[in-house]
Amino acid sequence: MSDTEILAGVPGVRHLGSGKVRELFEVDGNLLLVASDRMSAYDYVLETPIPDKGKILTQLSLWWFEQLADVVPNHLVTTDPAMFPVELRDHKDVLSGRSMLCERLSMIEIECVARGYLTGSGLAEYQERGTACGVPLPAGLVDGSRLDYPIFTPAAKAAVGEHDENIDFAETSERVGADLAAEIRDLTLAIYDRAHRIAAERGIILADTKFEFGRRADGTVVLADEVLTPDSSRFWPADQWEPGHAQPSYDKQYVRDWLTSPASGWDRHSGEAPPPLPDEVIERTRARYVEAYERLTGEAFR
Ligand SMILES: Nc1ncnc(-c2cnn(Cc3cccc(F)c3)c2)c1Cl
């Protein structure tokens, strides 16, 4: 039985939605975000789970919420199952460590992306037009180039499995209003600056990241969703940073290398789903998530 089936069968718990690797439930007016051990690569959700991935990434979000508490309020209510509504407490195995009870916000339907380095969809637009989300950039930049200053590159949310559509600041203002657009831009860049600095001190480059914000009834803008995890951000090992080609992903590189090697027998352009991962790739990938957690937080994962 999957987490969703277990939890959706609990009285008072309503399944609201699924992300690629996460589930969202409503519980007594709050929200429960449950991070699964699923991993996505090349736009596929792999059939082989990575043990503890959901717990590691949830614990990392919690740590970042603490580091950022003086920069922006967040939506966290609690992660302690003992504080969860009584009907959830005996699902500790499903919930322990990889669920957050959050206040229900009115979400701002903009993916707030900050980029300190040029890669991915930002690089693609740059190579075509010399801009990123309409922001003109200097000539001569390559894959992995560090930008003179971080930029806000908002996107309109896409349906699950689709790619978000990059929009410029004018379109963002059209959608949410000029004042709120300026507020989420400034918050996005302030959070990125702080997080980039913290990660760099620990030998990790935070190349880019995606935030989601919501608003309370009183209008306060609150940092929501997961934050600064390898699923919402690009983390690169600083000692391997070399502009001019795709940088190794801190967490996904073993999976990408195996899937694109002859050993997997898979052709990523075939339209077929990837094969299951061998145990050694699973374990090494789990170890990378643990290592990222321990390097960033300075705490042992347990
Ligand atoms: N605090 C909040 N208040 C209202 N809505 C949300 C909210 C809605 N959607 N998402 C993204 C998502 C979609 C699928 C599964 C997930 F776990 C998360 C987050 C939040 Cl975090």
PDB file of C-alpha atoms and ligand atoms in Angstrom:
ATOM      1  CA  MET A   1       0.000   0.000   0.000  1.00  0.00           C
ATOM      2  CA  SER A   2       1.487   3.428  -0.915  1.00  0.00           C
ATOM      3  CA  ASP A   3       1.759   6.351   1.510  1.00  0.00           C
ATOM      4  CA  THR A   4      -1.072   8.014  -0.378  1.00  0.00           C
ATOM      5  CA  GLU A   5      -3.373   5.026  -0.029  1.00  0.00           C
ATOM      6  CA  ILE A   6      -2.495   4.607   3.668  1.00  0.00           C
ATOM      7  CA  LEU A   7      -3.035   8.267   4.520  1.00  0.00           C
ATOM      8  CA  ALA A   8      -5.976   8.896   2.212  1.00  0.00           C
ATOM      9  CA  GLY A   9      -7.814   6.148   4.074  1.00  0.00           C
ATOM     10  CA  VAL A  10      -7.443   7.945   7.420  1.00  0.00           C
ATOM     11  CA  PRO A  11     -10.584   9.777   8.588  1.00  0.00           C
ATOM     12  CA  GLY A  12     -10.147  13.544   8.462  1.00  0.00           C
ATOM     13  CA  VAL A  13      -7.301  13.298   5.947  1.00  0.00           C
ATOM     14  CA  ARG A  14      -8.014  14.413   2.380  1.00  0.00           C
ATOM     15  CA  HIS A  15      -5.518  13.805  -0.452  1.00  0.00           C
ATOM     16  CA  LEU A  16      -5.134  17.130  -2.282  1.00  0.00           C
ATOM     17  CA  GLY A  17      -2.505  16.380  -4.879  1.00  0.00           C
ATOM     18  CA  SER A  18       0.643  14.678  -5.985  1.00  0.00           C
ATOM     19  CA  GLY A  19       3.864  16.185  -7.181  1.00  0.00           C
ATOM     20  CA  LYS A  20       6.423  14.010  -8.997  1.00  0.00           C
ATOM     21  CA  VAL A  21       7.888  12.814  -5.731  1.00  0.00           C
ATOM     22  CA  ARG A  22       5.654  14.321  -3.033  1.00  0.00           C
ATOM     23  CA  GLU A  23       2.088  14.037  -1.755  1.00  0.00           C
ATOM     24  CA  LEU A  24      -0.123  16.787  -0.339  1.00  0.00           C
ATOM     25  CA  PHE A  25      -2.923  16.161   2.166  1.00  0.00           C
ATOM     26  CA  GLU A  26      -5.347  18.341   4.053  1.00  0.00           C
ATOM     27  CA  VAL A  27      -5.550  17.612   7.773  1.00  0.00           C
ATOM     28  CA  ASP A  28      -7.831  19.692  10.016  1.00  0.00           C
ATOM     29  CA  GLY A  29      -7.352  22.878   8.009  1.00  0.00           C
ATOM     30  CA  ASN A  30      -3.572  22.429   7.825  1.00  0.00           C
ATOM     31  CA  LEU A  31      -1.592  20.786   5.041  1.00  0.00           C
ATOM     32  CA  LEU A  32       0.614  17.718   5.273  1.00  0.00           C
ATOM     33  CA  LEU A  33       3.499  17.527   2.819  1.00  0.00           C
ATOM     34  CA  VAL A  34       4.867  13.983   2.567  1.00  0.00           C
ATOM     35  CA  ALA A  35       8.138  13.541   0.674  1.00  0.00           C
ATOM     36  CA  SER A  36       8.459  10.083  -0.902  1.00  0.00           C
ATOM     37  CA  ASP A  37      11.670   8.186  -1.670  1.00  0.00           C
ATOM     38  CA  ARG A  38      10.921   8.509  -5.377  1.00  0.00           C
ATOM     39  CA  MET A  39      13.540  10.168  -7.575  1.00  0.00           C
ATOM     40  CA  SER A  40      13.127  11.761 -10.960  1.00  0.00           C
ATOM     41  CA  ALA A  41      15.711  11.842 -13.731  1.00  0.00           C
ATOM     42  CA  TYR A  42      15.415  12.946 -17.350  1.00  0.00           C
ATOM     43  CA  ASP A  43      11.786  13.908 -16.638  1.00  0.00           C
ATOM     44  CA  TYR A  44      10.888  10.357 -15.592  1.00  0.00           C
ATOM     45  CA  VAL A  45       9.983   9.268 -12.078  1.00  0.00           C
ATOM     46  CA  LEU A  46      12.267   6.267 -11.593  1.00  0.00           C
ATOM     47  CA  GLU A  47      10.676   3.014 -10.494  1.00  0.00           C
ATOM     48  CA  THR A  48      13.457   2.379  -7.980  1.00  0.00           C
ATOM     49  CA  PRO A  49      13.100   4.369  -4.736  1.00  0.00           C
ATOM     50  CA  ILE A  50      16.165   5.827  -2.995  1.00  0.00           C
ATOM     51  CA  PRO A  51      15.910   4.745   0.674  1.00  0.00           C
ATOM     52  CA  ASP A  52      15.554   7.713   3.091  1.00  0.00           C
ATOM     53  CA  LYS A  53      15.491  10.342   0.300  1.00  0.00           C
ATOM     54  CA  GLY A  54      12.163  11.764   1.499  1.00  0.00           C
ATOM     55  CA  LYS A  55      13.376  12.002   5.086  1.00  0.00           C
ATOM     56  CA  ILE A  56      16.740  13.542   4.131  1.00  0.00           C
ATOM     57  CA  LEU A  57      15.145  16.216   1.951  1.00  0.00           C
ATOM     58  CA  THR A  58      12.465  17.066   4.498  1.00  0.00           C
ATOM     59  CA  GLN A  59      15.054  17.392   7.265  1.00  0.00           C
ATOM     60  CA  LEU A  60      17.120  19.602   4.952  1.00  0.00           C
ATOM     61  CA  SER A  61      14.120  21.893   4.309  1.00  0.00           C
ATOM     62  CA  LEU A  62      13.605  22.189   8.068  1.00  0.00           C
ATOM     63  CA  TRP A  63      17.235  23.123   8.603  1.00  0.00           C
ATOM     64  CA  TRP A  64      17.018  25.800   5.884  1.00  0.00           C
ATOM     65  CA  PHE A  65      13.804  27.211   7.387  1.00  0.00           C
ATOM     66  CA  GLU A  66      15.765  27.739  10.619  1.00  0.00           C
ATOM     67  CA  GLN A  67      18.710  29.372   8.780  1.00  0.00           C
ATOM     68  CA  LEU A  68      16.315  31.728   7.011  1.00  0.00           C
ATOM     69  CA  ALA A  69      13.925  32.561   9.857  1.00  0.00           C
ATOM     70  CA  ASP A  70      15.269  36.136  10.122  1.00  0.00           C
ATOM     71  CA  VAL A  71      14.887  36.673   6.366  1.00  0.00           C
ATOM     72  CA  VAL A  72      11.365  35.373   5.768  1.00  0.00           C
ATOM     73  CA  PRO A  73       8.556  33.695   7.763  1.00  0.00           C
ATOM     74  CA  ASN A  74       7.732  30.116   6.734  1.00  0.00           C
ATOM     75  CA  HIS A  75       4.677  27.852   6.659  1.00  0.00           C
ATOM     76  CA  LEU A  76       5.927  25.126   8.995  1.00  0.00           C
ATOM     77  CA  VAL A  77       3.631  24.105  11.865  1.00  0.00           C
ATOM     78  CA  THR A  78       5.457  20.975  13.064  1.00  0.00           C
ATOM     79  CA  THR A  79       7.202  17.797  11.951  1.00  0.00           C
ATOM     80  CA  ASP A  80       6.682  15.882  15.165  1.00  0.00           C
ATOM     81  CA  PRO A  81       4.131  13.074  14.546  1.00  0.00           C
ATOM     82  CA  ALA A  82       3.232  13.306  18.253  1.00  0.00           C
ATOM     83  CA  MET A  83       1.914  16.795  17.449  1.00  0.00           C
ATOM     84  CA  PHE A  84      -0.007  15.538  14.420  1.00  0.00           C
ATOM     85  CA  PRO A  85      -3.718  14.939  14.723  1.00  0.00           C
ATOM     86  CA  VAL A  86      -4.353  11.736  16.676  1.00  0.00           C
ATOM     87  CA  GLU A  87      -5.562   9.808  13.602  1.00  0.00           C
ATOM     88  CA  LEU A  88      -2.110  10.172  12.003  1.00  0.00           C
ATOM     89  CA  ARG A  89       0.098   9.376  14.949  1.00  0.00           C
ATOM     90  CA  ASP A  90       0.152   5.623  14.400  1.00  0.00           C
ATOM     91  CA  HIS A  91       1.413   6.103  10.828  1.00  0.00           C
ATOM     92  CA  LYS A  92       4.835   7.035  12.124  1.00  0.00           C
ATOM     93  CA  ASP A  93       6.602   4.718   9.687  1.00  0.00           C
ATOM     94  CA  VAL A  94       4.960   6.571   6.796  1.00  0.00           C
ATOM     95  CA  LEU A  95       5.362  10.008   8.318  1.00  0.00           C
ATOM     96  CA  SER A  96       8.450   9.955  10.503  1.00  0.00           C
ATOM     97  CA  GLY A  97      10.932  12.485   9.326  1.00  0.00           C
ATOM     98  CA  ARG A  98       9.535  12.997   5.871  1.00  0.00           C
ATOM     99  CA  SER A  99       6.361  14.908   6.577  1.00  0.00           C
ATOM    100  CA  MET A 100       5.720  18.507   7.457  1.00  0.00           C
ATOM    101  CA  LEU A 101       2.452  19.830   8.882  1.00  0.00           C
ATOM    102  CA  CYS A 102       2.120  23.313   7.370  1.00  0.00           C
ATOM    103  CA  GLU A 103      -0.290  26.197   7.612  1.00  0.00           C
ATOM    104  CA  ARG A 104      -2.583  26.408   4.630  1.00  0.00           C
ATOM    105  CA  LEU A 105      -1.743  29.527   2.614  1.00  0.00           C
ATOM    106  CA  SER A 106      -3.168  31.221  -0.434  1.00  0.00           C
ATOM    107  CA  MET A 107      -0.415  30.221  -2.860  1.00  0.00           C
ATOM    108  CA  ILE A 108       1.095  32.749  -5.265  1.00  0.00           C
ATOM    109  CA  GLU A 109       1.054  30.939  -8.604  1.00  0.00           C
ATOM    110  CA  ILE A 110       4.585  31.904  -9.626  1.00  0.00           C
ATOM    111  CA  GLU A 111       7.646  29.633  -9.466  1.00  0.00           C
ATOM    112  CA  CYS A 112      10.185  32.021  -7.969  1.00  0.00           C
ATOM    113  CA  VAL A 113      13.573  31.020  -9.366  1.00  0.00           C
ATOM    114  CA  ALA A 114      16.869  32.653  -8.439  1.00  0.00           C
ATOM    115  CA  ARG A 115      19.921  31.964 -10.567  1.00  0.00           C
ATOM    116  CA  GLY A 116      23.488  32.761  -9.609  1.00  0.00           C
ATOM    117  CA  TYR A 117      24.877  30.669 -12.462  1.00  0.00           C
ATOM    118  CA  LEU A 118      23.763  30.125 -16.027  1.00  0.00           C
ATOM    119  CA  THR A 119      22.519  26.638 -16.957  1.00  0.00           C
ATOM    120  CA  GLY A 120      19.345  24.716 -17.848  1.00  0.00           C
ATOM    121  CA  SER A 121      16.455  26.748 -19.219  1.00  0.00           C
ATOM    122  CA  GLY A 122      18.265  30.014 -18.372  1.00  0.00           C
ATOM    123  CA  LEU A 123      21.186  29.031 -20.596  1.00  0.00           C
ATOM    124  CA  ALA A 124      18.859  27.958 -23.417  1.00  0.00           C
ATOM    125  CA  GLU A 125      17.146  31.370 -23.569  1.00  0.00           C
ATOM    126  CA  TYR A 126      20.527  33.128 -23.279  1.00  0.00           C
ATOM    127  CA  GLN A 127      21.967  31.171 -26.206  1.00  0.00           C
ATOM    128  CA  GLU A 128      18.906  32.115 -28.263  1.00  0.00           C
ATOM    129  CA  ARG A 129      18.399  35.753 -27.241  1.00  0.00           C
ATOM    130  CA  GLY A 130      21.227  36.884 -24.950  1.00  0.00           C
ATOM    131  CA  THR A 131      18.693  37.258 -22.125  1.00  0.00           C
ATOM    132  CA  ALA A 132      17.237  35.250 -19.238  1.00  0.00           C
ATOM    133  CA  CYS A 133      13.529  35.899 -18.592  1.00  0.00           C
ATOM    134  CA  GLY A 134      13.959  39.087 -20.594  1.00  0.00           C
ATOM    135  CA  VAL A 135      16.949  40.215 -18.478  1.00  0.00           C
ATOM    136  CA  PRO A 136      19.888  41.137 -20.791  1.00  0.00           C
ATOM    137  CA  LEU A 137      23.107  39.317 -19.819  1.00  0.00           C
ATOM    138  CA  PRO A 138      26.740  40.019 -20.790  1.00  0.00           C
ATOM    139  CA  ALA A 139      28.113  38.361 -23.929  1.00  0.00           C
ATOM    140  CA  GLY A 140      30.386  35.325 -23.773  1.00  0.00           C
ATOM    141  CA  LEU A 141      28.689  33.362 -21.011  1.00  0.00           C
ATOM    142  CA  VAL A 142      28.800  29.548 -21.169  1.00  0.00           C
ATOM    143  CA  ASP A 143      27.152  26.611 -19.383  1.00  0.00           C
ATOM    144  CA  GLY A 144      27.966  26.998 -15.699  1.00  0.00           C
ATOM    145  CA  SER A 145      29.144  30.634 -15.894  1.00  0.00           C
ATOM    146  CA  ARG A 146      28.678  32.554 -12.646  1.00  0.00           C
ATOM    147  CA  LEU A 147      26.548  35.665 -13.196  1.00  0.00           C
ATOM    148  CA  ASP A 148      27.841  39.046 -12.015  1.00  0.00           C
ATOM    149  CA  TYR A 149      24.836  39.115  -9.681  1.00  0.00           C
ATOM    150  CA  PRO A 150      21.975  36.641  -9.060  1.00  0.00           C
ATOM    151  CA  ILE A 151      18.854  37.150 -11.180  1.00  0.00           C
ATOM    152  CA  PHE A 152      15.165  36.512 -10.556  1.00  0.00           C
ATOM    153  CA  THR A 153      13.772  34.314 -13.364  1.00  0.00           C
ATOM    154  CA  PRO A 154      10.114  33.635 -12.588  1.00  0.00           C
ATOM    155  CA  ALA A 155       8.073  30.919 -14.257  1.00  0.00           C
ATOM    156  CA  ALA A 156       4.401  30.125 -14.645  1.00  0.00           C
ATOM    157  CA  LYS A 157       3.596  26.800 -13.014  1.00  0.00           C
ATOM    158  CA  ALA A 158       3.065  23.940 -15.423  1.00  0.00           C
ATOM    159  CA  ALA A 159       0.956  20.831 -14.974  1.00  0.00           C
ATOM    160  CA  VAL A 160       2.716  17.921 -13.238  1.00  0.00           C
ATOM    161  CA  GLY A 161       5.254  16.445 -15.631  1.00  0.00           C
ATOM    162  CA  GLU A 162       5.361  19.547 -17.860  1.00  0.00           C
ATOM    163  CA  HIS A 163       8.151  22.159 -17.810  1.00  0.00           C
ATOM    164  CA  ASP A 164       7.380  25.522 -16.227  1.00  0.00           C
ATOM    165  CA  GLU A 165       7.218  28.413 -18.692  1.00  0.00           C
ATOM    166  CA  ASN A 166       9.745  31.200 -18.013  1.00  0.00           C
ATOM    167  CA  ILE A 167       8.063  34.626 -17.943  1.00  0.00           C
ATOM    168  CA  ASP A 168       9.530  38.122 -17.594  1.00  0.00           C
ATOM    169  CA  PHE A 169       8.992  40.536 -14.710  1.00  0.00           C
ATOM    170  CA  ALA A 170       6.321  42.488 -16.625  1.00  0.00           C
ATOM    171  CA  GLU A 171       4.270  39.307 -17.102  1.00  0.00           C
ATOM    172  CA  THR A 172       4.790  38.416 -13.440  1.00  0.00           C
ATOM    173  CA  SER A 173       3.465  41.853 -12.451  1.00  0.00           C
ATOM    174  CA  GLU A 174       0.504  41.361 -14.764  1.00  0.00           C
ATOM    175  CA  ARG A 175      -0.318  38.077 -13.049  1.00  0.00           C
ATOM    176  CA  VAL A 176       0.117  38.958  -9.369  1.00  0.00           C
ATOM    177  CA  GLY A 177       0.286  42.781  -9.296  1.00  0.00           C
ATOM    178  CA  ALA A 178       3.387  45.005  -9.405  1.00  0.00           C
ATOM    179  CA  ASP A 179       3.854  45.352  -5.632  1.00  0.00           C
ATOM    180  CA  LEU A 180       3.604  41.633  -4.903  1.00  0.00           C
ATOM    181  CA  ALA A 181       5.851  40.828  -7.889  1.00  0.00           C
ATOM    182  CA  ALA A 182       8.500  43.167  -6.452  1.00  0.00           C
ATOM    183  CA  GLU A 183       8.083  41.643  -2.996  1.00  0.00           C
ATOM    184  CA  ILE A 184       8.535  38.029  -4.132  1.00  0.00           C
ATOM    185  CA  ARG A 185      11.448  39.053  -6.375  1.00  0.00           C
ATOM    186  CA  ASP A 186      13.235  40.779  -3.494  1.00  0.00           C
ATOM    187  CA  LEU A 187      12.520  37.911  -1.100  1.00  0.00           C
ATOM    188  CA  THR A 188      13.704  35.324  -3.660  1.00  0.00           C
ATOM    189  CA  LEU A 189      17.015  37.138  -4.186  1.00  0.00           C
ATOM    190  CA  ALA A 190      17.560  37.800  -0.466  1.00  0.00           C
ATOM    191  CA  ILE A 191      16.974  34.125   0.391  1.00  0.00           C
ATOM    192  CA  TYR A 192      19.234  33.001  -2.472  1.00  0.00           C
ATOM    193  CA  ASP A 193      22.040  35.319  -1.333  1.00  0.00           C
ATOM    194  CA  ARG A 194      21.926  33.942   2.198  1.00  0.00           C
ATOM    195  CA  ALA A 195      21.644  30.296   1.099  1.00  0.00           C
ATOM    196  CA  HIS A 196      24.382  30.609  -1.550  1.00  0.00           C
ATOM    197  CA  ARG A 197      26.734  32.007   1.072  1.00  0.00           C
ATOM    198  CA  ILE A 198      25.944  29.260   3.603  1.00  0.00           C
ATOM    199  CA  ALA A 199      26.393  26.529   0.971  1.00  0.00           C
ATOM    200  CA  ALA A 200      29.631  28.055  -0.386  1.00  0.00           C
ATOM    201  CA  GLU A 201      31.127  28.041   3.133  1.00  0.00           C
ATOM    202  CA  ARG A 202      30.529  24.290   3.055  1.00  0.00           C
ATOM    203  CA  GLY A 203      32.057  23.666  -0.388  1.00  0.00           C
ATOM    204  CA  ILE A 204      28.756  23.468  -2.256  1.00  0.00           C
ATOM    205  CA  ILE A 205      27.647  25.815  -5.044  1.00  0.00           C
ATOM    206  CA  LEU A 206      23.936  26.659  -5.001  1.00  0.00           C
ATOM    207  CA  ALA A 207      23.631  27.364  -8.720  1.00  0.00           C
ATOM    208  CA  ASP A 208      19.896  28.052  -8.749  1.00  0.00           C
ATOM    209  CA  THR A 209      16.786  27.290  -6.731  1.00  0.00           C
ATOM    210  CA  LYS A 210      13.003  27.526  -6.901  1.00  0.00           C
ATOM    211  CA  PHE A 211      10.813  28.922  -4.122  1.00  0.00           C
ATOM    212  CA  GLU A 212       7.069  28.973  -3.696  1.00  0.00           C
ATOM    213  CA  PHE A 213       5.386  31.630  -1.571  1.00  0.00           C
ATOM    214  CA  GLY A 214       1.914  31.883  -0.154  1.00  0.00           C
ATOM    215  CA  ARG A 215       0.022  34.532   1.744  1.00  0.00           C
ATOM    216  CA  ARG A 216      -1.736  34.481   5.074  1.00  0.00           C
ATOM    217  CA  ALA A 217      -5.159  36.045   5.505  1.00  0.00           C
ATOM    218  CA  ASP A 218      -3.413  39.196   6.796  1.00  0.00           C
ATOM    219  CA  GLY A 219      -1.405  39.449   3.547  1.00  0.00           C
ATOM    220  CA  THR A 220       1.950  38.341   4.992  1.00  0.00           C
ATOM    221  CA  VAL A 221       4.074  36.657   2.339  1.00  0.00           C
ATOM    222  CA  VAL A 222       5.368  33.307   3.665  1.00  0.00           C
ATOM    223  CA  LEU A 223       7.962  30.883   2.304  1.00  0.00           C
ATOM    224  CA  ALA A 224       6.136  27.636   1.534  1.00  0.00           C
ATOM    225  CA  ASP A 225       6.676  24.172   0.044  1.00  0.00           C
ATOM    226  CA  GLU A 226      10.088  22.491   0.286  1.00  0.00           C
ATOM    227  CA  VAL A 227      13.119  24.781   0.245  1.00  0.00           C
ATOM    228  CA  LEU A 228      16.682  24.470  -0.965  1.00  0.00           C
ATOM    229  CA  THR A 229      16.662  20.734  -1.476  1.00  0.00           C
ATOM    230  CA  PRO A 230      18.398  18.938  -4.333  1.00  0.00           C
ATOM    231  CA  ASP A 231      14.911  18.487  -5.849  1.00  0.00           C
ATOM    232  CA  SER A 232      14.209  22.232  -5.921  1.00  0.00           C
ATOM    233  CA  SER A 233      17.760  23.439  -6.536  1.00  0.00           C
ATOM    234  CA  ARG A 234      20.966  22.699  -8.416  1.00  0.00           C
ATOM    235  CA  PHE A 235      23.783  21.857  -6.025  1.00  0.00           C
ATOM    236  CA  TRP A 236      27.280  21.490  -7.501  1.00  0.00           C
ATOM    237  CA  PRO A 237      30.451  20.376  -5.688  1.00  0.00           C
ATOM    238  CA  ALA A 238      32.483  23.633  -5.632  1.00  0.00           C
ATOM    239  CA  ASP A 239      35.822  21.867  -6.182  1.00  0.00           C
ATOM    240  CA  GLN A 240      34.582  20.460  -9.511  1.00  0.00           C
ATOM    241  CA  TRP A 241      33.084  23.702 -10.874  1.00  0.00           C
ATOM    242  CA  GLU A 242      34.346  24.297 -14.395  1.00  0.00           C
ATOM    243  CA  PRO A 243      32.312  26.615 -16.688  1.00  0.00           C
ATOM    244  CA  GLY A 244      31.968  25.454 -20.286  1.00  0.00           C
ATOM    245  CA  HIS A 245      30.052  22.218 -19.863  1.00  0.00           C
ATOM    246  CA  ALA A 246      27.262  20.664 -17.806  1.00  0.00           C
ATOM    247  CA  GLN A 247      28.363  20.575 -14.140  1.00  0.00           C
ATOM    248  CA  PRO A 248      28.123  17.337 -12.157  1.00  0.00           C
ATOM    249  CA  SER A 249      24.926  17.284 -10.108  1.00  0.00           C
ATOM    250  CA  TYR A 250      25.602  16.689  -6.427  1.00  0.00           C
ATOM    251  CA  ASP A 251      22.860  14.118  -6.083  1.00  0.00           C
ATOM    252  CA  LYS A 252      21.770  12.958  -9.519  1.00  0.00           C
ATOM    253  CA  GLN A 253      25.082  12.440 -11.312  1.00  0.00           C
ATOM    254  CA  TYR A 254      25.514   8.719 -10.518  1.00  0.00           C
ATOM    255  CA  VAL A 255      21.995   8.005 -11.749  1.00  0.00           C
ATOM    256  CA  ARG A 256      22.457  10.123 -14.890  1.00  0.00           C
ATOM    257  CA  ASP A 257      25.830   8.536 -15.684  1.00  0.00           C
ATOM    258  CA  TRP A 258      24.500   4.980 -15.254  1.00  0.00           C
ATOM    259  CA  LEU A 259      21.299   5.636 -17.199  1.00  0.00           C
ATOM    260  CA  THR A 260      23.288   7.101 -20.121  1.00  0.00           C
ATOM    261  CA  SER A 261      25.939   4.353 -20.014  1.00  0.00           C
ATOM    262  CA  PRO A 262      25.796   1.150 -22.113  1.00  0.00           C
ATOM    263  CA  ALA A 263      25.319  -0.752 -18.813  1.00  0.00           C
ATOM    264  CA  SER A 264      21.706   0.408 -18.543  1.00  0.00           C
ATOM    265  CA  GLY A 265      20.735  -0.576 -22.091  1.00  0.00           C
ATOM    266  CA  TRP A 266      18.486   2.499 -22.071  1.00  0.00           C
ATOM    267  CA  ASP A 267      18.210   5.187 -24.756  1.00  0.00           C
ATOM    268  CA  ARG A 268      16.974   8.424 -23.121  1.00  0.00           C
ATOM    269  CA  HIS A 269      15.588   9.603 -26.480  1.00  0.00           C
ATOM    270  CA  SER A 270      13.621   6.395 -27.029  1.00  0.00           C
ATOM    271  CA  GLY A 271      10.491   7.582 -25.219  1.00  0.00           C
ATOM    272  CA  GLU A 272      10.703   4.465 -23.037  1.00  0.00           C
ATOM    273  CA  ALA A 273      10.868   4.676 -19.238  1.00  0.00           C
ATOM    274  CA  PRO A 274      14.313   4.059 -17.706  1.00  0.00           C
ATOM    275  CA  PRO A 275      15.135   0.585 -16.339  1.00  0.00           C
ATOM    276  CA  PRO A 276      15.395  -0.101 -12.580  1.00  0.00           C
ATOM    277  CA  LEU A 277      18.651   1.046 -10.968  1.00  0.00           C
ATOM    278  CA  PRO A 278      21.283  -1.447  -9.763  1.00  0.00           C
ATOM    279  CA  ASP A 279      21.785  -1.663  -5.984  1.00  0.00           C
ATOM    280  CA  GLU A 280      25.210   0.001  -6.184  1.00  0.00           C
ATOM    281  CA  VAL A 281      23.780   3.110  -7.914  1.00  0.00           C
ATOM    282  CA  ILE A 282      20.939   3.257  -5.397  1.00  0.00           C
ATOM    283  CA  GLU A 283      23.307   3.074  -2.447  1.00  0.00           C
ATOM    284  CA  ARG A 284      25.766   5.605  -3.876  1.00  0.00           C
ATOM    285  CA  THR A 285      22.907   7.990  -4.608  1.00  0.00           C
ATOM    286  CA  ARG A 286      21.550   7.597  -1.090  1.00  0.00           C
ATOM    287  CA  ALA A 287      25.063   8.286   0.206  1.00  0.00           C
ATOM    288  CA  ARG A 288      25.179  11.532  -1.840  1.00  0.00           C
ATOM    289  CA  TYR A 289      21.935  12.732  -0.283  1.00  0.00           C
ATOM    290  CA  VAL A 290      23.270  11.893   3.179  1.00  0.00           C
ATOM    291  CA  GLU A 291      26.569  13.643   2.368  1.00  0.00           C
ATOM    292  CA  ALA A 292      24.795  16.785   1.105  1.00  0.00           C
ATOM    293  CA  TYR A 293      22.686  16.870   4.272  1.00  0.00           C
ATOM    294  CA  GLU A 294      25.663  16.369   6.589  1.00  0.00           C
ATOM    295  CA  ARG A 295      27.918  18.875   4.782  1.00  0.00           C
ATOM    296  CA  LEU A 296      25.252  21.583   4.752  1.00  0.00           C
ATOM    297  CA  THR A 297      23.820  21.115   8.233  1.00  0.00           C
ATOM    298  CA  GLY A 298      26.968  19.891  10.011  1.00  0.00           C
ATOM    299  CA  GLU A 299      24.736  17.269  11.660  1.00  0.00           C
ATOM    300  CA  ALA A 300      24.863  13.477  11.260  1.00  0.00           C
ATOM    301  CA  PHE A 301      21.860  12.055   9.435  1.00  0.00           C
ATOM    302  CA  ARG A 302      20.050   9.466  11.498  1.00  0.00           C
TER     303      ARG A 302
HETATM  304  N1  LIG B   1       1.550  25.801   2.799  1.00  0.00           N
HETATM  305  C1  LIG B   1       0.800  25.592   1.646  1.00  0.00           C
HETATM  306  N2  LIG B   1      -0.434  26.125   1.555  1.00  0.00           N
HETATM  307  C2  LIG B   1      -1.178  25.917   0.441  1.00  0.00           C
HETATM  308  N3  LIG B   1      -0.749  25.191  -0.597  1.00  0.00           N
HETATM  309  C3  LIG B   1       0.490  24.634  -0.577  1.00  0.00           C
HETATM  310  C4  LIG B   1       0.895  23.859  -1.779  1.00  0.00           C
HETATM  311  C5  LIG B   1       0.056  23.582  -2.843  1.00  0.00           C
HETATM  312  N4  LIG B   1       0.751  22.871  -3.764  1.00  0.00           N
HETATM  313  N5  LIG B   1       1.997  22.740  -3.317  1.00  0.00           N
HETATM  314  C6  LIG B   1       3.054  22.033  -4.099  1.00  0.00           C
HETATM  315  C7  LIG B   1       2.821  20.531  -3.910  1.00  0.00           C
HETATM  316  C8  LIG B   1       2.082  19.849  -4.833  1.00  0.00           C
HETATM  317  C9  LIG B   1       1.933  18.457  -4.656  1.00  0.00           C
HETATM  318  C10 LIG B   1       2.487  17.794  -3.609  1.00  0.00           C
HETATM  319  C11 LIG B   1       3.199  18.538  -2.701  1.00  0.00           C
HETATM  320  F1  LIG B   1       3.733  17.922  -1.654  1.00  0.00           F
HETATM  321  C12 LIG B   1       3.377  19.920  -2.845  1.00  0.00           C
HETATM  322  C13 LIG B   1       2.119  23.319  -2.110  1.00  0.00           C
HETATM  323  C14 LIG B   1       1.303  24.821   0.568  1.00  0.00           C
HETATM  324 CL1  LIG B   1       2.881  24.156   0.671  1.00  0.00          CL
END
